[in-house]
Short mmCIF file of N, CA and C and ligand atoms in Angstrom, two decimals:
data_model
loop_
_atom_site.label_atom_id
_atom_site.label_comp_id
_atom_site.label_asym_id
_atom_site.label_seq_id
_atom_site.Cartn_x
_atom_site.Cartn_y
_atom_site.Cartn_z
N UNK A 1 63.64 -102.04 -95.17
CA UNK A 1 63.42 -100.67 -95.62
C UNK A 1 64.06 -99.70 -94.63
N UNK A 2 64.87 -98.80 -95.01
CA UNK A 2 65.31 -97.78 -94.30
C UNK A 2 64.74 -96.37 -93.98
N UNK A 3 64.84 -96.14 -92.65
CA UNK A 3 63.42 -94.76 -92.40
C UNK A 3 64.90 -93.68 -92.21
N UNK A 4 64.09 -92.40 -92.80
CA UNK A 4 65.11 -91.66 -92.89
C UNK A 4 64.67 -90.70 -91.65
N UNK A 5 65.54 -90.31 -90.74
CA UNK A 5 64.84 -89.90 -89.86
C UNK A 5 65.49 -88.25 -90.11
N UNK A 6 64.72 -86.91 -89.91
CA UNK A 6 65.26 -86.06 -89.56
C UNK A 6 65.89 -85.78 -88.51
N UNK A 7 66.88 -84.99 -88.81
CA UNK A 7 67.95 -84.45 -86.70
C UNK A 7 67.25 -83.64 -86.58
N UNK A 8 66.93 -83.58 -85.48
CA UNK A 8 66.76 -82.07 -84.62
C UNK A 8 67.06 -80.48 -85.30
N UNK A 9 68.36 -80.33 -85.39
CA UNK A 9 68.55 -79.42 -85.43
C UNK A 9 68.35 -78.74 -86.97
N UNK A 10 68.00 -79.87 -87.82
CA UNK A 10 67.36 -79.55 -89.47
C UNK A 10 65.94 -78.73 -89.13
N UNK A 11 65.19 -79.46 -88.13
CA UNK A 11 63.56 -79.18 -88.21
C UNK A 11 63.65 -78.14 -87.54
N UNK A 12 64.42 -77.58 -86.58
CA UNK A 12 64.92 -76.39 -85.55
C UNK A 12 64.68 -75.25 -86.62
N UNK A 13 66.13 -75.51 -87.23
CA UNK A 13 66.42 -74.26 -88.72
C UNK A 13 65.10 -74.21 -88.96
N UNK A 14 64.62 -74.96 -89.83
CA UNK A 14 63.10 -74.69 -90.82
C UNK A 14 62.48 -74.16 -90.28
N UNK A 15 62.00 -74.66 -88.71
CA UNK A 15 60.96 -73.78 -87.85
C UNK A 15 61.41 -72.23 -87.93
N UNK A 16 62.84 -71.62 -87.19
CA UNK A 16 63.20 -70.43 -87.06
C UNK A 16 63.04 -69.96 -88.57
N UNK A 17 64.09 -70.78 -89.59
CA UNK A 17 63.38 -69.78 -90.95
C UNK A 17 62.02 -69.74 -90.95
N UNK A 18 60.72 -70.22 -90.99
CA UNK A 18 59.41 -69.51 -90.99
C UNK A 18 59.30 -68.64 -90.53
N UNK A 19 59.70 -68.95 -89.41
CA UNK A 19 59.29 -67.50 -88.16
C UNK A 19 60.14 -66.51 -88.76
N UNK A 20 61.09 -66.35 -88.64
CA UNK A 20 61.77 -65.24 -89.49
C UNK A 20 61.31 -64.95 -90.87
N UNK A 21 60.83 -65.76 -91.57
CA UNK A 21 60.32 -64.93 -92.88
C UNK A 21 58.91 -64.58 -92.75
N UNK A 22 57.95 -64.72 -91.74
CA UNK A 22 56.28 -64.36 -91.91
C UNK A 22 56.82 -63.50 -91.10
N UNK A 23 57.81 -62.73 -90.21
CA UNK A 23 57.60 -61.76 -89.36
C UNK A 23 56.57 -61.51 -88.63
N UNK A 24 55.67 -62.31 -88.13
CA UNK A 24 54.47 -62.31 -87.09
C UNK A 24 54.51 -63.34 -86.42
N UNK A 25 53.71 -63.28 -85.29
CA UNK A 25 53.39 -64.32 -84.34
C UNK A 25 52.58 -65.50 -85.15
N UNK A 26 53.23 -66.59 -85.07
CA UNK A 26 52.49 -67.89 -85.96
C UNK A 26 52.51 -68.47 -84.59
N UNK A 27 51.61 -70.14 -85.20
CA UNK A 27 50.63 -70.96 -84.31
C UNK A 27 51.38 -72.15 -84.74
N UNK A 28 51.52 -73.38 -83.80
CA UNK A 28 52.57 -74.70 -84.21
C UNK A 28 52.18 -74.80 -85.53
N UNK A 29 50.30 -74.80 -85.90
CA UNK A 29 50.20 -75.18 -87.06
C UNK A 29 50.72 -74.68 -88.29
N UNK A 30 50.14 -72.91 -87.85
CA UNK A 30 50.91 -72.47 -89.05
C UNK A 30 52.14 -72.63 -89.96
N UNK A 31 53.24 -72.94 -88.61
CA UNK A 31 54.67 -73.41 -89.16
C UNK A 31 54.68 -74.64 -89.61
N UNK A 32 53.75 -75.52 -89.17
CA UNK A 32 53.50 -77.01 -89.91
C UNK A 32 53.47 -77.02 -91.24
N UNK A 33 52.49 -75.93 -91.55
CA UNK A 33 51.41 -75.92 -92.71
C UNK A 33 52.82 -75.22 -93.76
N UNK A 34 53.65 -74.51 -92.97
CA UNK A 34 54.54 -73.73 -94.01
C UNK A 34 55.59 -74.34 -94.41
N UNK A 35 56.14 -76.34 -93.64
CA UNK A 35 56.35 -76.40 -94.06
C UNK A 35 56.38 -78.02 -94.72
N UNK A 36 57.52 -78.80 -95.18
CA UNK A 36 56.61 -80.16 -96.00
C UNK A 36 57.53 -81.45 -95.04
N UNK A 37 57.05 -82.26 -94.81
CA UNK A 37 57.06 -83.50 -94.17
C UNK A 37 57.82 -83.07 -92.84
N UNK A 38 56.94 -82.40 -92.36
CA UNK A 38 57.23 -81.82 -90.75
C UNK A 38 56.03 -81.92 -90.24
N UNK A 39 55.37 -83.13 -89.29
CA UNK A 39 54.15 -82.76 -88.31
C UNK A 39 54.82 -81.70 -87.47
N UNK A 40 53.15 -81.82 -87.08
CA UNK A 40 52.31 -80.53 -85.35
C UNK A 40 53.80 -81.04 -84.30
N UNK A 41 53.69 -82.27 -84.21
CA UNK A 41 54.69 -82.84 -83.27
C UNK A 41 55.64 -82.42 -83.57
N UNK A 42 56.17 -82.77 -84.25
CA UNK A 42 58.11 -82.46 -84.79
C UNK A 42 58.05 -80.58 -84.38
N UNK A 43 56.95 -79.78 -84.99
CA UNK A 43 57.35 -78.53 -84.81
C UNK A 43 56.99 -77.96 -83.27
N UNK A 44 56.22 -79.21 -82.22
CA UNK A 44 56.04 -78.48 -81.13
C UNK A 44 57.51 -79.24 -80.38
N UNK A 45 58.09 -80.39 -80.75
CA UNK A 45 59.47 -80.51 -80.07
C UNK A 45 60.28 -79.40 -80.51
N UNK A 46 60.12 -79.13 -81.83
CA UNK A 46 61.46 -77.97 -81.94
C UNK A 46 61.02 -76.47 -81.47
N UNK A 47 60.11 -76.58 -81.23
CA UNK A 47 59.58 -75.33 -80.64
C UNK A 47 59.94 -74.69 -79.21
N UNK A 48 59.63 -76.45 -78.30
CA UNK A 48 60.53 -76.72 -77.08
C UNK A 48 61.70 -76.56 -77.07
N UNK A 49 62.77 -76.98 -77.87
CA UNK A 49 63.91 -76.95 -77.83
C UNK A 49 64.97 -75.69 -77.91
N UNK A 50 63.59 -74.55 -78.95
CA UNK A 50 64.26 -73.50 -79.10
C UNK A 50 63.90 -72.31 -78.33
N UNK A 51 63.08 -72.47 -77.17
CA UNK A 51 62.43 -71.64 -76.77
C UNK A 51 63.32 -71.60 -75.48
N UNK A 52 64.02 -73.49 -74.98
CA UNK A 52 64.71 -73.45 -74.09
C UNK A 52 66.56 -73.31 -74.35
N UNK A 53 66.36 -73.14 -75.88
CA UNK A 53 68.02 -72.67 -76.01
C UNK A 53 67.74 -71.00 -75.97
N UNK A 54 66.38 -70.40 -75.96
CA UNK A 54 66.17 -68.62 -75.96
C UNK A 54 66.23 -67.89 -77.34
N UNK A 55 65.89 -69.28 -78.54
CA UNK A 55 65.27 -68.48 -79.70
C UNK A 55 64.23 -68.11 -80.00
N UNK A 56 63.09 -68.47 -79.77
CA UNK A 56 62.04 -68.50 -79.71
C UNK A 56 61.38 -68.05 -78.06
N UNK A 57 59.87 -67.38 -78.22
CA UNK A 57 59.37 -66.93 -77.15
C UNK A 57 57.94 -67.25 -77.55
N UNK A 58 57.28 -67.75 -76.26
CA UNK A 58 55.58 -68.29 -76.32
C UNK A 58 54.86 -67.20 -76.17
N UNK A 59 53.67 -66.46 -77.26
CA UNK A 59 52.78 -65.80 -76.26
C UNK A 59 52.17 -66.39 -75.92
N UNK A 60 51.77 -66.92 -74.18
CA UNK A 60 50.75 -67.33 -73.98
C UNK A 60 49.58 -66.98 -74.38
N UNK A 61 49.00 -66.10 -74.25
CA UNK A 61 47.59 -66.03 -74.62
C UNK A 61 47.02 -65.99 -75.45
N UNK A 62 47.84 -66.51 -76.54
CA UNK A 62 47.07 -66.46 -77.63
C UNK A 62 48.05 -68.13 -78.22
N UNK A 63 48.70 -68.50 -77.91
CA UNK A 63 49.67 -69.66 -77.88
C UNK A 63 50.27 -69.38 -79.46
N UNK A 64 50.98 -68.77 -79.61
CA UNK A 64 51.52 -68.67 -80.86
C UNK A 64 52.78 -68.33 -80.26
N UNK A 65 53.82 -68.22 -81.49
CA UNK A 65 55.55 -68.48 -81.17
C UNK A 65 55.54 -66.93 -81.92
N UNK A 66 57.10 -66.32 -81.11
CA UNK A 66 57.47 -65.24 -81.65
C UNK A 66 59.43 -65.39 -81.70
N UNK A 67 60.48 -64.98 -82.60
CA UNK A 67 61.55 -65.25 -82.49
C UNK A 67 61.77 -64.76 -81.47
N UNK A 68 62.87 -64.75 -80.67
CA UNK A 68 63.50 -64.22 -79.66
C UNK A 68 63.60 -62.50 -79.87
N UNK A 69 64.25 -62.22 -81.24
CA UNK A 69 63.87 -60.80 -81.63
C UNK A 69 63.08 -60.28 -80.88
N UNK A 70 61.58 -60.60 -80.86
CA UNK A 70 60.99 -60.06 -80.52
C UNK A 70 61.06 -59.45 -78.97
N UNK A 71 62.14 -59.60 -78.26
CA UNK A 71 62.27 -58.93 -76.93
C UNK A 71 62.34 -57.42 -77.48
N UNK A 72 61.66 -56.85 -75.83
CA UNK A 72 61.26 -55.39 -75.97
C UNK A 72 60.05 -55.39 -77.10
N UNK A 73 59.45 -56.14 -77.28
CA UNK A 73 58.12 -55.89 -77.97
C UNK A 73 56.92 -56.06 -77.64
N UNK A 74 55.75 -55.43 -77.89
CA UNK A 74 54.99 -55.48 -77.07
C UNK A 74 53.58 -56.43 -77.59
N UNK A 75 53.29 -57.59 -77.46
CA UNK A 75 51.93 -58.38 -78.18
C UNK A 75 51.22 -57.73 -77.61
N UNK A 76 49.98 -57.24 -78.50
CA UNK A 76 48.31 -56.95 -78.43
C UNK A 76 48.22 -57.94 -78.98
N UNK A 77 46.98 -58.61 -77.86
CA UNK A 77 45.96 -60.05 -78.65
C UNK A 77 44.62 -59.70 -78.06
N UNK A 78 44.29 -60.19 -79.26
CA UNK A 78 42.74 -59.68 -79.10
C UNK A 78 42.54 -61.32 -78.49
N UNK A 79 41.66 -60.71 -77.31
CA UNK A 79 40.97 -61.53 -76.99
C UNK A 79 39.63 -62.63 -77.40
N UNK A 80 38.80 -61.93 -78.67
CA UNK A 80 37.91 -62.28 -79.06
C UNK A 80 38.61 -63.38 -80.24
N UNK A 81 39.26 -62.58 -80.85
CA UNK A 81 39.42 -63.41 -82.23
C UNK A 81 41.05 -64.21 -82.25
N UNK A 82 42.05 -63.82 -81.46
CA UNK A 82 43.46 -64.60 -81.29
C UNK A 82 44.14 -63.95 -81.95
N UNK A 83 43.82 -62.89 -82.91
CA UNK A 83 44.28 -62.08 -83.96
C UNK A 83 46.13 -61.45 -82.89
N UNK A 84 47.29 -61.34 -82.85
CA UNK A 84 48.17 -60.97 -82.24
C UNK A 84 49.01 -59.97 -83.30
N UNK A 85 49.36 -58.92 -82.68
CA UNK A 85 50.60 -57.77 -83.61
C UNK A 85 51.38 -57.20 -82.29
N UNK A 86 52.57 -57.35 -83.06
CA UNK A 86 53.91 -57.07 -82.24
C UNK A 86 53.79 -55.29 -82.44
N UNK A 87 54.03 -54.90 -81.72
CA UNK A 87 54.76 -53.20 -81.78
C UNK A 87 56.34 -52.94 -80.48
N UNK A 88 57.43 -52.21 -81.32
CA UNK A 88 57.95 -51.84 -80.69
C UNK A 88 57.97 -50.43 -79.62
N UNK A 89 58.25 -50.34 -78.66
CA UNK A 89 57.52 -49.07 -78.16
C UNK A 89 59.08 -48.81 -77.26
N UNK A 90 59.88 -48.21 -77.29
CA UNK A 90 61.11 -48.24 -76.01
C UNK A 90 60.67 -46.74 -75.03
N UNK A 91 59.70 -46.19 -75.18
CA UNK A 91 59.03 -45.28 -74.13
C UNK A 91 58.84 -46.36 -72.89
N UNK A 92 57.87 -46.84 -73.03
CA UNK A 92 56.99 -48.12 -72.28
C UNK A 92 57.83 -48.76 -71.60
N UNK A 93 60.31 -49.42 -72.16
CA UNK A 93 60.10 -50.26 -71.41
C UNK A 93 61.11 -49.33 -70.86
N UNK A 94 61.39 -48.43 -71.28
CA UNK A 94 62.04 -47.03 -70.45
C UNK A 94 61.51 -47.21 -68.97
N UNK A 95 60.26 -46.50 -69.38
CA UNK A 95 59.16 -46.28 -67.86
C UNK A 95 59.39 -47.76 -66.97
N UNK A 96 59.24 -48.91 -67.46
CA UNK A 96 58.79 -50.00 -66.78
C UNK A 96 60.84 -50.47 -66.08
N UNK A 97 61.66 -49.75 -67.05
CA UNK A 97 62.92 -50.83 -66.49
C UNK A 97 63.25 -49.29 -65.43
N UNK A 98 62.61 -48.09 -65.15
CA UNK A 98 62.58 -47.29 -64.24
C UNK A 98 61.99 -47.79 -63.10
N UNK A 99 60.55 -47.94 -63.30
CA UNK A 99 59.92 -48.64 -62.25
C UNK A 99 60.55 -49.82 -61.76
N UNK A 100 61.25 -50.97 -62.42
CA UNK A 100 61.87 -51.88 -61.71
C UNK A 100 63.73 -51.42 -60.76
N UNK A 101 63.90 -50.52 -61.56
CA UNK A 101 65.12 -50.06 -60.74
C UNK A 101 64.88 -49.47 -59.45
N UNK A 102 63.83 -48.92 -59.27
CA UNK A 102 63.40 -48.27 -58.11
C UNK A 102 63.28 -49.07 -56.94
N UNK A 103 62.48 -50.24 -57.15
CA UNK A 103 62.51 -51.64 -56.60
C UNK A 103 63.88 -52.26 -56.59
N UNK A 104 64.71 -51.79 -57.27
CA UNK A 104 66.03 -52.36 -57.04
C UNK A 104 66.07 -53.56 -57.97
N UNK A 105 65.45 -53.69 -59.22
CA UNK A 105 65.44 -54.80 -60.12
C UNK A 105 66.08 -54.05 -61.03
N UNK A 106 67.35 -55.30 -61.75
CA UNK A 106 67.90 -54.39 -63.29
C UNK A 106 66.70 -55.85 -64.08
N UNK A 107 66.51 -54.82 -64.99
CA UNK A 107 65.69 -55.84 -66.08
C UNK A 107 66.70 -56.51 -66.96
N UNK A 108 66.78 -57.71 -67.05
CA UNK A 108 67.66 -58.39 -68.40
C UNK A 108 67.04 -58.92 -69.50
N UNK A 109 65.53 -58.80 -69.14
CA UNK A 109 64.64 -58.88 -70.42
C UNK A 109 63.47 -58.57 -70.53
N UNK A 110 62.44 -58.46 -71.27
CA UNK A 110 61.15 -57.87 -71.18
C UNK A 110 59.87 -57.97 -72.20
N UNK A 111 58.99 -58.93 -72.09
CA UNK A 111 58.52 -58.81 -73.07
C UNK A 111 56.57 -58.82 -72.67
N UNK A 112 55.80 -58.25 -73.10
CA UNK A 112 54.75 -57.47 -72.59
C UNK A 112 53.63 -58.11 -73.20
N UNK A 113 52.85 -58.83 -72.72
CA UNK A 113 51.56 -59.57 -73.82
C UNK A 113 50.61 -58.48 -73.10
N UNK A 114 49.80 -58.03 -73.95
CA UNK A 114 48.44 -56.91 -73.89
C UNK A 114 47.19 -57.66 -74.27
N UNK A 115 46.07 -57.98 -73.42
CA UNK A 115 44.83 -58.75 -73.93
C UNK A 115 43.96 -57.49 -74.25
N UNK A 116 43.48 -57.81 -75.20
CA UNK A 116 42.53 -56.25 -75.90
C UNK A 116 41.69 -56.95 -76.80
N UNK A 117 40.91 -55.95 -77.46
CA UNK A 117 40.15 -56.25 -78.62
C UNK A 117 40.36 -55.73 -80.04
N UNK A 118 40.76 -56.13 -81.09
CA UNK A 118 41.03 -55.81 -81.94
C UNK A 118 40.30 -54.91 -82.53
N UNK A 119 40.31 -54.03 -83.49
CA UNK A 119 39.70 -53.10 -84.18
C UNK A 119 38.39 -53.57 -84.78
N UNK A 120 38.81 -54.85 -85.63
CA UNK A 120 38.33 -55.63 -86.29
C UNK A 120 36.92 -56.19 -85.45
N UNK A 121 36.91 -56.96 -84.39
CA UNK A 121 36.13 -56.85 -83.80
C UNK A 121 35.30 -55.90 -82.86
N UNK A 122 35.46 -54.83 -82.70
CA UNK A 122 35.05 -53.70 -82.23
C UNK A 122 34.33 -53.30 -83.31
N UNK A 123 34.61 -53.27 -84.32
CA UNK A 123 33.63 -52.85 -85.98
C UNK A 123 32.51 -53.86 -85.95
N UNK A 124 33.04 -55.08 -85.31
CA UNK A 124 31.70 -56.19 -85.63
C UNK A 124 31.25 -56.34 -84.89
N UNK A 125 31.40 -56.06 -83.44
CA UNK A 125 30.67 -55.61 -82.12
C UNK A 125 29.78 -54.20 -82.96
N UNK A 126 30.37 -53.47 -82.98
CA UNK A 126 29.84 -51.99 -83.71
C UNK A 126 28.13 -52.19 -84.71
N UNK A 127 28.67 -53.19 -85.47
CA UNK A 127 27.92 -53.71 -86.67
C UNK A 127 26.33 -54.40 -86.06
N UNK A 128 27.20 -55.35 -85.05
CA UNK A 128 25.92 -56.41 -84.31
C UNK A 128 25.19 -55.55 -83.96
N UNK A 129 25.67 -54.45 -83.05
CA UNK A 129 24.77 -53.35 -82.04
C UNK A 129 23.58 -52.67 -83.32
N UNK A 130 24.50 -52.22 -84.13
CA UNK A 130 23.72 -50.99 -85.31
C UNK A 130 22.52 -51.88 -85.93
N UNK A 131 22.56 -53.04 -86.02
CA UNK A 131 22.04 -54.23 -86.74
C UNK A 131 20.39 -55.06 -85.76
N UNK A 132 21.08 -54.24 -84.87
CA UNK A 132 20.36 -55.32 -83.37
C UNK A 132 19.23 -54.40 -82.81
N UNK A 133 18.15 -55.04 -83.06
CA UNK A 133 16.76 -54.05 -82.60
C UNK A 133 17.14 -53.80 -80.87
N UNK A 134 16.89 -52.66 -80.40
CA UNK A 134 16.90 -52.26 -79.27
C UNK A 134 15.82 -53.62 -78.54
N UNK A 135 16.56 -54.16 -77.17
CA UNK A 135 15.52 -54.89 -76.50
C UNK A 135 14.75 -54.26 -75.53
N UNK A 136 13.33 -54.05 -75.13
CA UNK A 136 12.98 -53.34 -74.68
C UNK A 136 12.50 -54.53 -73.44
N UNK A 137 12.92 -54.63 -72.59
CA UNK A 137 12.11 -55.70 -71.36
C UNK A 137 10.71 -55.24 -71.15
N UNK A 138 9.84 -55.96 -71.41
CA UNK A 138 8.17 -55.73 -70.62
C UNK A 138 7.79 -56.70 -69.74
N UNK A 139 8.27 -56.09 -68.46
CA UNK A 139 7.74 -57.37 -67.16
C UNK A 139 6.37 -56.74 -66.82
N UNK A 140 5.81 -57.85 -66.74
CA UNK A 140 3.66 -57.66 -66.36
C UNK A 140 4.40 -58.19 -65.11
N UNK A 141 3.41 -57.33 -64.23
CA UNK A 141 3.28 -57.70 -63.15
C UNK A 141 1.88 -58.21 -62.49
N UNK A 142 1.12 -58.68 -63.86
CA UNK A 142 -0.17 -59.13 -63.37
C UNK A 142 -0.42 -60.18 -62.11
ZN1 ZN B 1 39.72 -59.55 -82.83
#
């Protein structure tokens, strides 16, 4: 019986087309799930591969993949929920490739992960509190 093996650089493409068509930060799985007879594995080698040819970029903190595009962009990840959104901001890397020139650094790239809390959870923080009988401590000191 003959095993058909995929190349590399087939499962590469597929990965980058996902990422390029959901336009957000996805998770190995997600790109698994998006696409068909590609494991977790196959998409975390091509993930490796493209991150070290500089198509792809890791946010750490929330471990999800972003295209290379995404330089000069800035991830907010909520810390609570993993929830991540890109914004472009060129004020921010204005100021910051100022501050590094001053130091005598030219920037050749830049990309900004923000740990925060999402809206979303701030409403359900919001919710718990409104929801949540005041605790009143009563220490006896009998
Ligand atoms: Zn959140």
């Amino acid at each position: 019986m003959m095993t058909v093996r995929r190349k590399p650089y087939s499962t590469d493409h597929n990965v980058l087309n996902v990422m390029e068509s959901k336009k957000r930060p996805l998770s190995a799985y997600q790109i698994a799930d998006a696409l068909t007879r590609i494991t977790h594995t196959q998409v975390y080698r091509a993930l490796d591969r493209l991150i070290l040819a500089g198509s792809v970029r890791k946010i750490t903190s929330c471990n999800h993949f972003v295209t290379a595009s995404a330089a000069h962009e800035i991830a907010m990840v909520c810390k609570r929920c993993g929830y991540c959104e890109l914004r472009q901001n060129d004020a921010a890397f204005s100021a910051l490739g100022t501050l590094c020139a001053a130091q005598g650094f030219t920037v050749r790239e830049a990309f900004i992960e923000i740990s925060a809390i999402c809206s979303n959870c701030v409403e359900a923080d919001g919710k718990l509190c409104s929801t949540t009988p005041n605790k009143t401590e009563t220490i006896s000191h009998d």
